[in-house]
CSV table of C-alpha atoms in Angstrom, one decimal:
chain,number,residue,atom,x,y,z
A,28,LYS,CA,-11.7,9.4,11.1
A,29,LEU,CA,-9.0,10.6,13.2
A,30,ILE,CA,-6.6,11.3,10.6
A,31,ASN,CA,-9.3,12.7,8.6
A,32,CYS,CA,-10.0,15.2,11.4
A,33,LEU,CA,-6.6,16.4,11.7
A,34,ILE,CA,-5.9,16.5,7.9
A,35,HIS,CA,-9.0,18.7,7.6
A,36,PHE,CA,-7.5,21.2,10.2
A,37,TYR,CA,-4.2,21.3,8.6
A,38,LYS,CA,-5.7,22.1,5.2
A,39,ARG,CA,-7.9,24.7,6.7
A,40,ASP,CA,-5.2,26.5,8.7
A,41,CYS,CA,-2.2,25.8,6.4
A,42,SER,CA,-3.7,26.6,2.8
A,43,GLY,CA,-0.9,27.0,0.4
A,44,CYS,CA,2.0,26.0,2.7
A,45,GLN,CA,3.8,22.6,3.0
A,46,ILE,CA,2.5,20.4,5.6
A,47,MET,CA,5.3,18.8,7.5
A,48,ASN,CA,5.2,16.3,10.3
A,49,GLY,CA,5.8,17.4,13.9
A,50,ARG,CA,5.1,16.2,17.5
A,51,ILE,CA,1.6,14.9,18.5
A,52,VAL,CA,0.9,14.7,22.3
A,53,VAL,CA,-1.5,11.8,23.0
A,54,GLY,CA,-3.3,11.7,26.4
A,55,GLY,CA,-3.8,8.2,27.7
A,56,GLY,CA,-1.4,6.7,25.0
A,57,THR,CA,-1.0,3.5,26.8
A,58,GLY,CA,-4.5,2.6,27.0
A,59,PHE,CA,-6.3,0.4,24.5
A,60,ILE,CA,-7.4,3.0,22.1
A,61,GLY,CA,-4.4,5.2,22.8
A,62,LYS,CA,-1.8,2.7,21.9
A,63,GLU,CA,-3.3,2.2,18.4
A,64,VAL,CA,-3.3,6.1,18.0
A,65,VAL,CA,0.3,6.3,18.9
A,66,SER,CA,1.3,3.5,16.7
A,67,LEU,CA,-0.7,5.0,13.7
A,68,PHE,CA,1.2,8.4,14.1
A,69,GLU,CA,4.5,6.9,14.6
A,70,ARG,CA,4.1,5.0,11.2
A,71,LEU,CA,3.3,8.4,9.7
A,72,ASP,CA,6.7,9.6,10.9
A,73,TYR,CA,5.2,12.0,13.7
A,74,GLU,CA,7.2,12.2,17.0
A,75,VAL,CA,4.7,11.2,19.5
A,76,LEU,CA,4.7,12.0,23.3
A,77,VAL,CA,2.5,10.0,25.5
A,78,ILE,CA,0.9,11.5,28.7
A,79,SER,CA,0.9,8.7,31.1
A,80,ARG,CA,0.5,7.6,34.8
A,81,LYS,CA,3.0,5.9,36.8
A,82,LYS,CA,1.2,5.5,40.1
A,83,LYS,CA,-1.6,6.9,42.1
A,84,ALA,CA,-1.3,10.3,43.5
A,85,LYS,CA,-1.8,10.9,47.2
A,86,ALA,CA,-5.0,12.2,48.3
A,87,SER,CA,-5.3,16.0,48.4
A,88,GLU,CA,-7.9,18.7,48.1
A,89,ASN,CA,-6.5,19.9,44.8
A,90,TRP,CA,-8.6,18.5,41.9
A,91,GLN,CA,-5.5,17.7,40.0
A,92,VAL,CA,-4.2,15.4,42.7
A,93,LYS,CA,-7.5,13.8,43.1
A,94,LEU,CA,-7.1,12.2,39.6
A,95,GLU,CA,-5.9,8.7,39.8
A,96,ILE,CA,-4.1,9.5,36.5
A,97,LEU,CA,-1.5,11.8,37.8
A,98,THR,CA,2.0,10.8,38.7
A,99,ASP,CA,4.3,11.4,41.6
A,100,ARG,CA,7.7,13.0,40.5
A,101,ASP,CA,9.4,11.0,43.3
A,102,GLU,CA,9.0,7.9,41.2
A,103,GLU,CA,11.5,6.5,38.7
A,104,PRO,CA,11.8,8.9,35.6
A,105,LEU,CA,9.4,8.3,32.8
A,106,ASN,CA,10.6,7.4,29.2
A,107,GLN,CA,12.0,10.0,27.2
A,108,ASN,CA,8.8,10.3,25.0
A,109,THR,CA,6.5,10.1,28.0
A,110,ARG,CA,5.1,12.9,30.3
A,111,SER,CA,3.1,12.8,33.5
A,112,TRP,CA,-0.2,14.9,33.7
A,113,ILE,CA,1.6,16.9,36.3
A,114,ASP,CA,4.4,17.7,33.8
A,115,ILE,CA,1.8,18.9,31.3
A,116,GLU,CA,0.0,20.9,34.2
A,117,GLU,CA,3.1,22.7,35.3
A,118,ASP,CA,5.1,22.9,32.2
A,119,GLY,CA,2.5,23.1,29.5
A,120,LEU,CA,2.9,21.5,26.0
A,121,PRO,CA,6.4,20.7,24.8
A,122,SER,CA,7.4,23.0,21.9
A,123,GLY,CA,6.8,21.9,18.4
A,124,THR,CA,3.4,20.2,19.3
A,125,VAL,CA,1.2,20.4,16.2
A,126,ALA,CA,-1.7,18.4,17.6
A,127,VAL,CA,-3.1,17.3,20.8
A,128,VAL,CA,-5.2,13.9,21.0
A,129,ASN,CA,-6.9,12.9,24.3
A,130,THR,CA,-7.9,9.2,24.6
A,131,ALA,CA,-7.6,9.2,28.5
A,132,GLY,CA,-10.5,7.6,30.5
A,133,GLN,CA,-11.3,4.9,32.9
A,134,ASN,CA,-13.0,1.8,31.1
A,135,VAL,CA,-16.6,2.1,31.9
A,136,LEU,CA,-16.7,-1.8,31.1
A,137,ASP,CA,-14.0,-3.0,33.5
A,138,PRO,CA,-15.2,-6.3,34.6
A,139,LEU,CA,-13.2,-6.0,37.9
A,140,ARG,CA,-14.8,-2.8,39.2
A,141,ARG,CA,-18.3,-2.2,40.6
A,142,TRP,CA,-20.4,0.6,39.3
A,143,SER,CA,-19.9,2.5,42.5
A,144,PRO,CA,-20.2,6.2,43.4
A,145,GLY,CA,-16.3,6.1,43.5
A,146,PHE,CA,-15.8,4.4,40.3
A,147,LYS,CA,-18.4,6.6,38.5
A,148,GLN,CA,-16.1,9.5,39.9
A,149,ASN,CA,-13.1,7.9,38.3
A,150,VAL,CA,-14.9,7.6,35.1
A,151,TYR,CA,-15.8,11.4,35.3
A,152,ASN,CA,-12.5,12.7,36.6
A,153,SER,CA,-10.3,10.7,33.9
A,154,ARG,CA,-12.2,12.2,31.2
A,155,VAL,CA,-13.4,15.7,32.3
A,156,ASN,CA,-10.2,16.7,34.3
A,157,THR,CA,-7.8,15.7,31.5
A,158,ASN,CA,-9.7,17.5,28.9
A,159,HIS,CA,-9.8,20.8,31.1
A,160,LEU,CA,-6.0,20.4,31.8
A,161,LEU,CA,-5.2,20.1,28.0
A,162,ALA,CA,-7.4,22.9,27.0
A,163,LYS,CA,-5.6,25.1,29.6
A,164,ALA,CA,-2.2,23.9,28.3
A,165,ILE,CA,-3.2,24.7,24.7
A,166,ALA,CA,-4.4,28.3,25.8
A,167,ARG,CA,-1.1,28.9,27.5
A,168,SER,CA,1.1,27.7,24.7
A,169,LYS,CA,2.7,30.6,22.6
A,170,VAL,CA,2.3,28.6,19.2
A,171,LYS,CA,-0.9,27.0,19.3
A,172,PRO,CA,-1.2,23.2,18.1
A,173,LYS,CA,-3.4,23.0,14.8
A,174,ALA,CA,-5.9,20.5,16.4
A,175,PHE,CA,-7.4,19.2,19.4
A,176,VAL,CA,-9.0,15.9,19.3
A,177,HIS,CA,-10.8,14.1,22.0
A,178,MET,CA,-13.1,11.3,22.6
A,179,SER,CA,-16.8,11.5,23.4
A,180,GLY,CA,-19.7,9.1,23.8
A,181,VAL,CA,-22.9,8.2,22.0
A,182,GLY,CA,-24.4,8.0,25.5
A,183,PHE,CA,-25.0,11.6,25.1
A,184,TYR,CA,-28.3,10.6,23.0
A,185,PRO,CA,-31.4,9.0,24.6
A,186,PRO,CA,-31.9,5.3,23.8
A,187,GLY,CA,-34.4,4.5,21.1
A,188,LEU,CA,-34.9,3.7,17.5
A,189,SER,CA,-34.8,7.5,16.3
A,190,VAL,CA,-32.0,8.7,14.1
A,191,GLN,CA,-29.7,11.1,16.0
A,192,ASP,CA,-27.6,13.8,14.6
A,193,GLU,CA,-25.4,16.7,15.9
A,194,ASN,CA,-28.4,18.9,16.3
A,195,SER,CA,-30.4,16.2,18.4
A,196,ASP,CA,-31.3,16.8,22.0
A,197,GLY,CA,-29.4,14.9,24.4
A,198,GLY,CA,-27.0,15.2,27.4
A,199,LYS,CA,-29.5,15.2,30.3
A,200,HIS,CA,-31.3,11.9,30.8
A,201,ASP,CA,-28.6,9.8,33.0
A,202,PHE,CA,-25.2,9.7,34.3
A,203,LEU,CA,-23.3,9.0,30.9
A,204,ALA,CA,-25.2,11.4,29.0
A,205,LYS,CA,-24.3,14.4,31.4
A,206,LEU,CA,-20.7,13.0,31.6
A,207,VAL,CA,-20.6,13.5,27.9
A,208,THR,CA,-21.9,17.1,28.3
A,209,ASP,CA,-19.0,17.9,30.7
A,210,TRP,CA,-16.6,15.9,28.6
A,211,GLU,CA,-16.9,18.2,25.6
A,212,ARG,CA,-17.5,21.4,27.4
A,213,ALA,CA,-14.1,20.8,29.3
A,214,ALA,CA,-12.3,20.6,25.9
A,215,GLN,CA,-13.5,24.1,25.0
A,216,LEU,CA,-10.6,26.6,24.5
A,217,PRO,CA,-11.2,29.9,26.4
A,218,VAL,CA,-12.2,32.7,24.1
A,219,SER,CA,-9.8,34.9,25.9
A,220,ALA,CA,-6.9,33.0,24.7
A,221,LYS,CA,-5.4,35.0,21.8
A,222,ASN,CA,-4.5,33.3,18.6
A,223,THR,CA,-6.3,30.0,20.0
A,224,PRO,CA,-7.6,28.2,16.9
A,225,ASN,CA,-11.0,26.8,17.2
A,226,ASN,CA,-10.0,23.5,16.1
A,227,THR,CA,-11.6,21.1,18.6
A,228,CYS,CA,-12.7,17.6,17.0
A,229,ASN,CA,-15.0,15.3,19.0
A,230,LEU,CA,-15.0,11.7,18.1
A,231,HIS,CA,-17.9,9.8,19.3
A,232,CYS,CA,-17.5,6.3,20.4
A,233,SER,CA,-19.3,3.8,22.9
A,234,ALA,CA,-16.8,4.0,25.5
C-alpha cells in the first residue's frame, strides 16, 4: 500500500516524464515499521535518509525539546545517512528529497510501560509533533517532495460492528480517536506555502 501511494502521486504529478529514483526521508526509520520501510526502498535503489534519535533531550519549555525523540548535537555524530529531528527542524529537508515517510511513534502496546498520563503524552508527542515538524520542513523546501506519507490509526472510528469508511464519523470518542484527529491534522501542509503539492497520504493501522 505504501508503494502504491507513492506511485500514485508520481504518476499524477509527473505525467509524461521519466520517473527516477531519488532520496526518501523516513522519520522513525529505526523502529519496527520504519526498518521495513527503509529496507524496501533501499531494495528499490532509493537513497534513504533516516530521522532518528540518539538520546533524550534535556527538559525545556520549547515543545521540540519536550519530545523524547529529539537528539543532542553534543552526542557522537550520527551515521552518514541519518539525521536527528533537530537537524530537520533547523536545516530542513536535504536536497533531492522526492518523498517523506513518517513512521515515528511511541509503541502504544509497550509491555514495559504503564498507561500513565506521562506515557500517553509521549504517545501523542511522538506522532503529532513529528508530523508537524515534517510538514513545516516540506513547506519551507524550495523543491517540494512529490509525496508525504504518514501513519494513522483505526482507533479514529468508534468500536462496533458497523462498516466504516473515510466518510464515517469518528475522532472524538476517546484518547486514541482524538490522537488520530490531531495526528492527521498535523500533517496538513500550509495553504500559504506556494507550490506545495497536496500529496498527503494517510496509512491507517492499529498502532
